[in-house]
mmCIF file of C-alpha atoms in Angstrom:
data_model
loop_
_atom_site.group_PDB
_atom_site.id
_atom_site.type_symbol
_atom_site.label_atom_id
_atom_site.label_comp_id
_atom_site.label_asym_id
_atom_site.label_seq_id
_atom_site.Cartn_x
_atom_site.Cartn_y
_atom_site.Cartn_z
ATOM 1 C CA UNK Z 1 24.677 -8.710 17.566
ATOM 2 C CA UNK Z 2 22.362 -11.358 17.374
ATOM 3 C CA UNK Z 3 25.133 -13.943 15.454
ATOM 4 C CA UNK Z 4 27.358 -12.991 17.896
ATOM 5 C CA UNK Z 5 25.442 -14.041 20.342
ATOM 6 C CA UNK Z 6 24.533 -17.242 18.426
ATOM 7 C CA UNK Z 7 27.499 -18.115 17.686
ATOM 8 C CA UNK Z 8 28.955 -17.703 21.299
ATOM 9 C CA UNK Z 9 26.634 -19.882 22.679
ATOM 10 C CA UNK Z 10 27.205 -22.633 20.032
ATOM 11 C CA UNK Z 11 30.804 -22.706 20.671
ATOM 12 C CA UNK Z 12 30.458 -22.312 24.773
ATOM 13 C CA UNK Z 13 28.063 -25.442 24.689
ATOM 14 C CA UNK Z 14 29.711 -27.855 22.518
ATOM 15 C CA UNK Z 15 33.223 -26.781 23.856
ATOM 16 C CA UNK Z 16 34.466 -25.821 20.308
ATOM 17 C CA UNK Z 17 35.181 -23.358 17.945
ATOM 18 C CA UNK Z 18 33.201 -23.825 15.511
ATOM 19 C CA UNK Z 19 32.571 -20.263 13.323
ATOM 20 C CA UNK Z 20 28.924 -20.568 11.900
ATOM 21 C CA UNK Z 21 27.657 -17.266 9.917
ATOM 22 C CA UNK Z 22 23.918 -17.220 10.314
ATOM 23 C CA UNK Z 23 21.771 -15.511 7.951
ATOM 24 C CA UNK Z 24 18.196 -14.789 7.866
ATOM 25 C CA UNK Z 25 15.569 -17.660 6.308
ATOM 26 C CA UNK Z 26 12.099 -16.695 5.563
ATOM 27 C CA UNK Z 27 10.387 -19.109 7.667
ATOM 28 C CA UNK Z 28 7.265 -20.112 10.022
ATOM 29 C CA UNK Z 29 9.032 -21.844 12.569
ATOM 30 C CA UNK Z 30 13.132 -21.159 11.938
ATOM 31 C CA UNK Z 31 14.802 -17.394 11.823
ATOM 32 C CA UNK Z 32 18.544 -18.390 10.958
ATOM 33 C CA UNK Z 33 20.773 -20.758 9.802
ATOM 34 C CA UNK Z 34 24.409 -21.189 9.302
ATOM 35 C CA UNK Z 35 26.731 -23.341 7.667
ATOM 36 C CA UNK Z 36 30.871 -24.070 8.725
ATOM 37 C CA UNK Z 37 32.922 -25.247 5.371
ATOM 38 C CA UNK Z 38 35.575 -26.698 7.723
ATOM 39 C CA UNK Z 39 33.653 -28.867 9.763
ATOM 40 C CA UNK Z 40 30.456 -29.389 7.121
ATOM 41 C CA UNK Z 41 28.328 -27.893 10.188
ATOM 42 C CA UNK Z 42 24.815 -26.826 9.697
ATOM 43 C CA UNK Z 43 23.152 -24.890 12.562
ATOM 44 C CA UNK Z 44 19.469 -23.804 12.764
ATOM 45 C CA UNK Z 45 17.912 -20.734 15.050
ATOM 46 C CA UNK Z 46 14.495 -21.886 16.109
ATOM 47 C CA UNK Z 47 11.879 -18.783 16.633
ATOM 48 C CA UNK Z 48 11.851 -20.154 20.245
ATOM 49 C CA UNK Z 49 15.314 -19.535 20.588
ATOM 50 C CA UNK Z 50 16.906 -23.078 20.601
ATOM 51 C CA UNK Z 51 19.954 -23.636 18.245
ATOM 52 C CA UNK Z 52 20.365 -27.064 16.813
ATOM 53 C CA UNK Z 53 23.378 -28.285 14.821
ATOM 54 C CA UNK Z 54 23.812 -31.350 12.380
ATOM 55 C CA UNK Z 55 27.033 -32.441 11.230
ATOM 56 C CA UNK Z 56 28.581 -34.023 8.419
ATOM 57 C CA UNK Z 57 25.811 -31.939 6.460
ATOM 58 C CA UNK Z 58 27.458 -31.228 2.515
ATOM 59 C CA UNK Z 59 28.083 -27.596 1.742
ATOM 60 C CA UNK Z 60 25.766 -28.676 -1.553
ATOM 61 C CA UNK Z 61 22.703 -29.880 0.565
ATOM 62 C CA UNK Z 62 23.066 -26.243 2.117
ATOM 63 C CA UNK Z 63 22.943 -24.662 -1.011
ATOM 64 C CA UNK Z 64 20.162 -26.363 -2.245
ATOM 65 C CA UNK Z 65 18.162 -25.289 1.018
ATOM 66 C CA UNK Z 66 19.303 -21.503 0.808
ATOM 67 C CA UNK Z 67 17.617 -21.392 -2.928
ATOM 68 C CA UNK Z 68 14.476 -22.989 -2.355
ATOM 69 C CA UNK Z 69 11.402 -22.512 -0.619
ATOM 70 C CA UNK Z 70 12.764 -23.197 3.089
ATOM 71 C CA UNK Z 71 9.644 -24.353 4.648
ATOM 72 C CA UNK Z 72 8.957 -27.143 2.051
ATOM 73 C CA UNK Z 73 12.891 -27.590 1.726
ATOM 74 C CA UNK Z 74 14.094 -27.798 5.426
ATOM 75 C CA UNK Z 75 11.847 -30.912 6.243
ATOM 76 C CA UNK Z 76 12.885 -32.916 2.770
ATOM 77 C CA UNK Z 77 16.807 -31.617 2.665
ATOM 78 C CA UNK Z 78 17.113 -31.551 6.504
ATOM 79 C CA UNK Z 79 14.935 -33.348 8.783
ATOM 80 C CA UNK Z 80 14.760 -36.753 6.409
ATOM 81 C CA UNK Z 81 18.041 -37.454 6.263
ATOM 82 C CA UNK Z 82 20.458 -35.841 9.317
ATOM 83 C CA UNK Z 83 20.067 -35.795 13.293
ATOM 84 C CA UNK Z 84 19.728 -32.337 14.667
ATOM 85 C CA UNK Z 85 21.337 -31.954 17.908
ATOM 86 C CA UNK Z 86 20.410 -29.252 20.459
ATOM 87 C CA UNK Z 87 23.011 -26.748 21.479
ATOM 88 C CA UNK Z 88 22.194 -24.254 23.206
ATOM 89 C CA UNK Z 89 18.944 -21.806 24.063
ATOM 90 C CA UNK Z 90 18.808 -18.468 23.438
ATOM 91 C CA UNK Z 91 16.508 -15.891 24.274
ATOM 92 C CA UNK Z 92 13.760 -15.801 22.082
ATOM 93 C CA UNK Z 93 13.845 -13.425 19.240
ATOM 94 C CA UNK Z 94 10.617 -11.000 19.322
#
């Protein structure tokens, strides 16, 4: 339910259909993120409910974040080197 809902408002927002499966991160400040193989799309679920999307992000980067520690990982893998964008905001997740 909750990717579904997600992944709605990602593709309402941008005007796109781009199909992101979110999965669960074990994480202070982030509950999900996704990745699209197509389009080499991250997207990131805030705990406050805003989604945030970078682009041209490698399927191996992705990896590399999935199998590591994702609160030390996500600032060195993510935030360093790509431009999140905002998307869309959800209703917080309790």
């Amino acid at each position: 339910m909750i990717k579904d809902r997600i992944s709605a408002a990602l593709q309402k927002l941008a005007g796109e259909d781009v199909p992101l499966k979110f999965e669960r991160v074990a994480s202070d400040s982030i509950t999900e993120i996704g990745y699209d193989t197509a389009t080499n799309t991250l997207g990131v679920v805030y705990n406050n409910g805003f989604v945030y999307t970078a682009t041209g992000f490698p399927k191996s980067e992705f990896n590399k974040l999935r199998c590591s520690d994702f609160d030390r990982a996500f600032p060195k893998i993510v935030l360093a080197k790509f431009h999140l964008k905002r998307k869309a905001r959800l209703a917080p997740l309790c």
